[in-house]
XYZ file of C-alpha atoms in Angstrom:
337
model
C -25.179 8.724 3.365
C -21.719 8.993 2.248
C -18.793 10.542 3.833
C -21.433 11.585 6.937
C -23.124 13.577 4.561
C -27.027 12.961 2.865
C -26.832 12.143 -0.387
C -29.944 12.849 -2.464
C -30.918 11.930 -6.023
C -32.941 14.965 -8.082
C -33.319 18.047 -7.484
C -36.467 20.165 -6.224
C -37.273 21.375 -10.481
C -37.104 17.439 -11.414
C -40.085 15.704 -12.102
C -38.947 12.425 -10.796
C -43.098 10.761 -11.706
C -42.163 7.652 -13.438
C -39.002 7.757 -13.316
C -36.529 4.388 -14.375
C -32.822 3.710 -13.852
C -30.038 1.530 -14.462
C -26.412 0.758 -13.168
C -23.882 0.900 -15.736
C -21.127 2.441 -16.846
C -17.300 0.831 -18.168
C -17.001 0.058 -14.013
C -20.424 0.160 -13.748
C -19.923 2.974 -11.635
C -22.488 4.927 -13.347
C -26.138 5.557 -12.700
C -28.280 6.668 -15.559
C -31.948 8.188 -14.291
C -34.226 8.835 -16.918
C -37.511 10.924 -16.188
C -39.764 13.694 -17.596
C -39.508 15.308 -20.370
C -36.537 13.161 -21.801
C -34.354 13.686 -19.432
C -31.116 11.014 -18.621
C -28.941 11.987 -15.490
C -25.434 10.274 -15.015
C -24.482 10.284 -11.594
C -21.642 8.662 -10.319
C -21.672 5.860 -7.721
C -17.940 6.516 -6.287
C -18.446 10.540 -5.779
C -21.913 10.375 -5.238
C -22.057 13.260 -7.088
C -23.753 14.258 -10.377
C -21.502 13.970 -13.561
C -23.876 14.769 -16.491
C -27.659 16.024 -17.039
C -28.302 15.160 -21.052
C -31.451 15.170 -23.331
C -32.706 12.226 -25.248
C -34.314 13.778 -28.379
C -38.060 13.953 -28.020
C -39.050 12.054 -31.483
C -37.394 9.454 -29.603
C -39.690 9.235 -26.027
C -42.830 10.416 -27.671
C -44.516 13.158 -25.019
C -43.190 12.067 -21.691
C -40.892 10.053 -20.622
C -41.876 8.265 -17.549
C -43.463 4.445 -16.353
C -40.930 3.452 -19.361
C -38.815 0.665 -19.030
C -34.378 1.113 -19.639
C -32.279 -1.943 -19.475
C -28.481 -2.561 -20.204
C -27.828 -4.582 -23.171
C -26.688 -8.199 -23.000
C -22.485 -8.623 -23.778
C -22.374 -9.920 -27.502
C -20.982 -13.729 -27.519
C -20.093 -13.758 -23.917
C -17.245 -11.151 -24.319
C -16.916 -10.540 -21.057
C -13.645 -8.663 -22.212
C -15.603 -5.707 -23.749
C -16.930 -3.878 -21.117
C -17.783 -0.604 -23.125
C -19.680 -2.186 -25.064
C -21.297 -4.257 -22.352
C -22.068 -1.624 -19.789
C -23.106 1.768 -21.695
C -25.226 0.595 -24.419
C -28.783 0.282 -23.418
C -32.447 -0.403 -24.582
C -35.241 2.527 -23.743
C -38.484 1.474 -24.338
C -41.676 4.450 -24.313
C -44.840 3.229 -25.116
C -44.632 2.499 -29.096
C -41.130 3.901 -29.055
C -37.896 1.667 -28.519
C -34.368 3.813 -28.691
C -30.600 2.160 -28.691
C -28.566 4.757 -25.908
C -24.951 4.409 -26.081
C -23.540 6.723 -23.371
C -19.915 7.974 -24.654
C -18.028 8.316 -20.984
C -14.520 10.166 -22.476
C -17.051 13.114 -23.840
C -19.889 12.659 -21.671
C -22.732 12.304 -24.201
C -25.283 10.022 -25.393
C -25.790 8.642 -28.685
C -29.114 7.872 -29.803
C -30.822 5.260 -32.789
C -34.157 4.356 -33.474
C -35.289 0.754 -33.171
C -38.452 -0.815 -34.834
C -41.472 0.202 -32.991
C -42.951 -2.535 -30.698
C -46.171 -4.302 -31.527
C -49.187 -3.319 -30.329
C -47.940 -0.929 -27.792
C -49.102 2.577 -29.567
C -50.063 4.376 -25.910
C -48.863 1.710 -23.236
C -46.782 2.376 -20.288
C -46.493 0.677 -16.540
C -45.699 -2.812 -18.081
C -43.608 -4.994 -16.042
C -40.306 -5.503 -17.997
C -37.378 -8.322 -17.305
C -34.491 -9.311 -18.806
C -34.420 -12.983 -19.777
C -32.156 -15.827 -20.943
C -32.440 -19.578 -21.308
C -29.538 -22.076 -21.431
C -28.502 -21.234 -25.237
C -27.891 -17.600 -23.943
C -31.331 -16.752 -26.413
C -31.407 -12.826 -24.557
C -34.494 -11.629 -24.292
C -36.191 -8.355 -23.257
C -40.246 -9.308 -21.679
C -42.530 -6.276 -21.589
C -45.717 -7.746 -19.386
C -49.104 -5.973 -19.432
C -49.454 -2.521 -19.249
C -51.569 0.684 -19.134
C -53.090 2.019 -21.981
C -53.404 5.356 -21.805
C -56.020 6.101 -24.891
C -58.604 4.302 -23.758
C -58.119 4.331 -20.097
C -57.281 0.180 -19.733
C -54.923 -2.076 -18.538
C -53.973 -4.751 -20.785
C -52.965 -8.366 -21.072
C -50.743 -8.401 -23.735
C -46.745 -9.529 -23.480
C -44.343 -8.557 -26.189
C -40.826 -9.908 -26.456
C -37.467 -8.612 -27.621
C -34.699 -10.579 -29.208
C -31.166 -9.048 -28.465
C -29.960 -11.777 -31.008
C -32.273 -11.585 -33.899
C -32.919 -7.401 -33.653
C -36.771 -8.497 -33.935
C -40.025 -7.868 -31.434
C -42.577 -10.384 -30.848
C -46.438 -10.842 -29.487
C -46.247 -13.550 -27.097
C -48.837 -15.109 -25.432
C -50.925 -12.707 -23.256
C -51.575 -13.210 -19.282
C -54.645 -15.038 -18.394
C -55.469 -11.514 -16.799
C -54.711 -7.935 -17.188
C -52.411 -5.758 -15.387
C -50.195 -2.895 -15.145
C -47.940 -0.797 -12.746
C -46.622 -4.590 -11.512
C -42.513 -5.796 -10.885
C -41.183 -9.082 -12.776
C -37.941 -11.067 -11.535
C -36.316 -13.609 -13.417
C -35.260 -16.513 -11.400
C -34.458 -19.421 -13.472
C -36.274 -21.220 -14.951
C -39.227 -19.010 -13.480
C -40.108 -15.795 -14.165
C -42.293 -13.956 -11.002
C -44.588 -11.175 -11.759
C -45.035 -9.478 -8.241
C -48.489 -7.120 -7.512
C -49.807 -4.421 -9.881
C -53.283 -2.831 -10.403
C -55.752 -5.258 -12.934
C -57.652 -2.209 -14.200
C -59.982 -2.429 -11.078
C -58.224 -2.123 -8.344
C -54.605 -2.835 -6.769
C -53.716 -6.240 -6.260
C -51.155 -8.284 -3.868
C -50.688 -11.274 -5.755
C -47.575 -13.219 -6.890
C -47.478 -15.246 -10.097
C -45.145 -17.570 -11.317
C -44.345 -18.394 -14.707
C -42.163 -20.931 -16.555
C -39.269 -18.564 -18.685
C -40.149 -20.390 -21.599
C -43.547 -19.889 -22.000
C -42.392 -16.639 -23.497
C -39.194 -17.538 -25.089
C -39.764 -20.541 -26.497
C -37.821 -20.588 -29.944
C -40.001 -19.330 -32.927
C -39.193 -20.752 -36.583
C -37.571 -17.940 -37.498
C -35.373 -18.039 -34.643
C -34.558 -21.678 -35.255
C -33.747 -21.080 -38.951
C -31.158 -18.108 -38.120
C -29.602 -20.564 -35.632
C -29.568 -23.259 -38.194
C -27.473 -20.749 -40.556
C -25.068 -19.610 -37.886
C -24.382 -23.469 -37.230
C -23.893 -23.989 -40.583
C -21.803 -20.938 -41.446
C -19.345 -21.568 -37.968
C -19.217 -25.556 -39.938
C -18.478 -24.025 -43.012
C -16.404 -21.362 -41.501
C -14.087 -23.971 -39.322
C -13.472 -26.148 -41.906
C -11.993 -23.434 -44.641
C -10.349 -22.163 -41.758
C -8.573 -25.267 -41.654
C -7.418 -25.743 -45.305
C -6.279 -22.005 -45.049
C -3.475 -23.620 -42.421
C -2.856 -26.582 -44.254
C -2.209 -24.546 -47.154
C 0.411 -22.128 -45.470
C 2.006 -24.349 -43.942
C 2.969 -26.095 -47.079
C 4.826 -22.523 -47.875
C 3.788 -22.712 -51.498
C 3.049 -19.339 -52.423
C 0.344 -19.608 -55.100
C -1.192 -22.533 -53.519
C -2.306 -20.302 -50.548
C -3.017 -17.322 -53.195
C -5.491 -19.638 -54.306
C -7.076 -20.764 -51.250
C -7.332 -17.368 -50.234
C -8.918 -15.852 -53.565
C -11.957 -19.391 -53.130
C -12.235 -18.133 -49.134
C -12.821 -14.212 -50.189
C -15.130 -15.388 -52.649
C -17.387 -17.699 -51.280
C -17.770 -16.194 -48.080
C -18.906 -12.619 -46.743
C -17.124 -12.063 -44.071
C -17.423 -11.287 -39.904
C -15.666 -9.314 -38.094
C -13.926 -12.673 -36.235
C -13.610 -13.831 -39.359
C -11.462 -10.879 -40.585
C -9.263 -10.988 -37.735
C -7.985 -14.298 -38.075
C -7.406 -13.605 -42.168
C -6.003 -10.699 -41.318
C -3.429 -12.362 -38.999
C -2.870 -15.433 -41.780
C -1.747 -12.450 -44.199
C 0.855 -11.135 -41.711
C 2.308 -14.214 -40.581
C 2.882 -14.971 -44.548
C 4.279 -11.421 -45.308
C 7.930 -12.601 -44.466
C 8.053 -15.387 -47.211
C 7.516 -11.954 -49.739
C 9.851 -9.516 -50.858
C 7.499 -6.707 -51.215
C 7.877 -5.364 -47.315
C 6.632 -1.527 -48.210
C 3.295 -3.150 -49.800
C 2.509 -5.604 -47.096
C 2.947 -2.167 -44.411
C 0.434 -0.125 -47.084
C -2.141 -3.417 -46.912
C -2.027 -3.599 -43.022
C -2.634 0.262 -42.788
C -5.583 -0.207 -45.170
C -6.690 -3.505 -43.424
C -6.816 -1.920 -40.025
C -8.649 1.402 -41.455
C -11.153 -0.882 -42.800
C -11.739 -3.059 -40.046
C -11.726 -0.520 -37.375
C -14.566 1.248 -39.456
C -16.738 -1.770 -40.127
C -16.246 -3.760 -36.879
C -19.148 -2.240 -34.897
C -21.707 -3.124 -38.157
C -20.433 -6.335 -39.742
C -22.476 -9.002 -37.496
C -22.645 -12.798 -37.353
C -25.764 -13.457 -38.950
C -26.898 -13.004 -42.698
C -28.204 -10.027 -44.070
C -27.418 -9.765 -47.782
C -28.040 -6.098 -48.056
C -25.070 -4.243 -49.619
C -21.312 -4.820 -50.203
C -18.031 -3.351 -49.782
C -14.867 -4.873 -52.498
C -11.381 -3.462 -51.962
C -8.909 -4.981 -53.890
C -4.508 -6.037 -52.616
C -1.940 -6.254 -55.191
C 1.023 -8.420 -53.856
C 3.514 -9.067 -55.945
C 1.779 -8.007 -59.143
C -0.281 -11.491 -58.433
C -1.793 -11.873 -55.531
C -5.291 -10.241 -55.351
C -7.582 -10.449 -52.172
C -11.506 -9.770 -52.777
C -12.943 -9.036 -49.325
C -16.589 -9.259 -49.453
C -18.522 -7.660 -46.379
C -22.394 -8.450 -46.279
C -23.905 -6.206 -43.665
């Protein structure tokens, strides 16, 4: 109830079989209800009232949406400070299917891209899903068992989801199969609660350690071994960048900045702090009027790119604009993305 007054969720038309939701939202204040066809619902936990009924584009659900599986995405590097980000972006998993929906709250709709298509999951709904993360903050989404519907099964099978890496896995498989089942993480343990095991219900409760699934894979451990190296690399031209303005020697840091533009790409952190480097040094130049047009450009740029450019490496394409301070001074910045 609220304000003496029933609240109900749906409405008499909705077909509500199936149905999944999450709390989310900028004050997570919102609750988004996904259910047949493709349906998403935003209703608002302050009013208690209904703020939004939107479609998610069928190519995107495959058939109907229901016994799916919607989580919120994990904040990127701990930024608690970017709650947008955080709390309206989300993962929607449909059998085969897995969709990135950002929910846009000042226009009230949703924004919809395709992910990679998970392993072995062509007709499978009812898995148990759970949100996961060890002690590095490795994020991971679980999808445990299952119902296929083709041939009428239930299976064993557990695929995994790296928020970090972009990637799916096949993990190992239960020692049983199951569907229509609940999973709770509670560290270091993950506890898979009931289900049906293709014969009949069952009332069981298993335990399992978290990292029996999310152990680190090779390929995980080599794109952690380059982000180590590149925040090494990274801290240590950073710090000859300093030592080189404060020495107020105008082509010296010209220099050092042309060697850090070329032999890095560069991160969206990474452009900030140049970015601020280049304004604190535009007072030691006479050309005001072109340092203003850079900073314009700078922003433009950065503003553009900073949702895309990402921490990792992915040599796929490049972006060059080119600065002319001074008649001299000429910055490459390199984005890999």
């Amino acid at each position: 109830m609220h304000n003496q007054a029933f609240v109900t969720i749906g409405k008499l038309e909705d077909d509500l079989r199936g149905a999944r939701a999450v709390i989310g939202g900028v004050n997570k204040n919102l609750l988004f209800i996904t259910y047949r066809p493709s349906n998403i619902d935003v209703f608002s936990l302050e009013t208690y009232t209904y703020l939004k009924k939107l479609q998610i584009p069928e190519s995107y659900t495959s058939r109907q949406l229901s016994f799916h599986c919607i989580v919120l995405y994990p904040p990127e590097d701990d930024n608690e400070s970017e709650p947008v980000a955080q709390n309206t972006k989300m993962l929607l998993v449909c059998r085969k299917f897995a969709t990135v929906i950002t929910f846009d709250e000042e226009n009230e709709n949703v924004r919809c891209e395709p992910l990679s298509n998970v392993p072995g999951r062509d007709s499978h709904q009812s898995s148990a899903y759970v949100y996961a993360s060890d002690e590095n903050k490795k994020d991971s989404l679980l999808l445990i068992g299952g119902y296929n519907e083709t041939d009428k099964t239930c299976t064993a099978g557990v695929v995994r989801y790296s928020f970090k890496f972009g990637q799916w896995y096949e993990d190992k498989p239960l020692p049983y199969n199951l569907s229509a089942s609940v999973a709770v993480h509670y560290p270091p343990f993950i506890y898979i609660f009931g289900g049906n095991d293709g014969y009949e219900l069952v009332a069981d409760v298993h335990r399992v350690n978290r990292d029996h699934w999310i152990a680190e894979t090779q390929n995980e451990r080599e794109m952690r071994e380059c982000e180590v190296w590149w925040d090494q690399q990274s801290e240590g031209k950073k710090k000859e960048l300093f030592e080189m303005e404060a020495k107020s020697d105008p082509d010296e840091f010209e220099q050092a900045l042309q060697n850090e533009f070329e032999f890095f790409s560069i991160n969206s952190e990474r452009l900030q702090q140049v970015v601020s480097i280049i304004q604190r040094k535009k007072d030691e130049f006479d050309k005001e009027d072109e340092f203003k047009e850079m900073d314009v450009e700078v922003k433009s740029i950065y503003e553009a790119k900073s949702d895309e450019v990402t921490n990792s490496f992915s040599f796929s394409s490049s972006i060059n604009f080119l600065f002319n301070v001074r008649g001299k001074l000429f910055l490459y910045f390199f984005f890999f993305f």
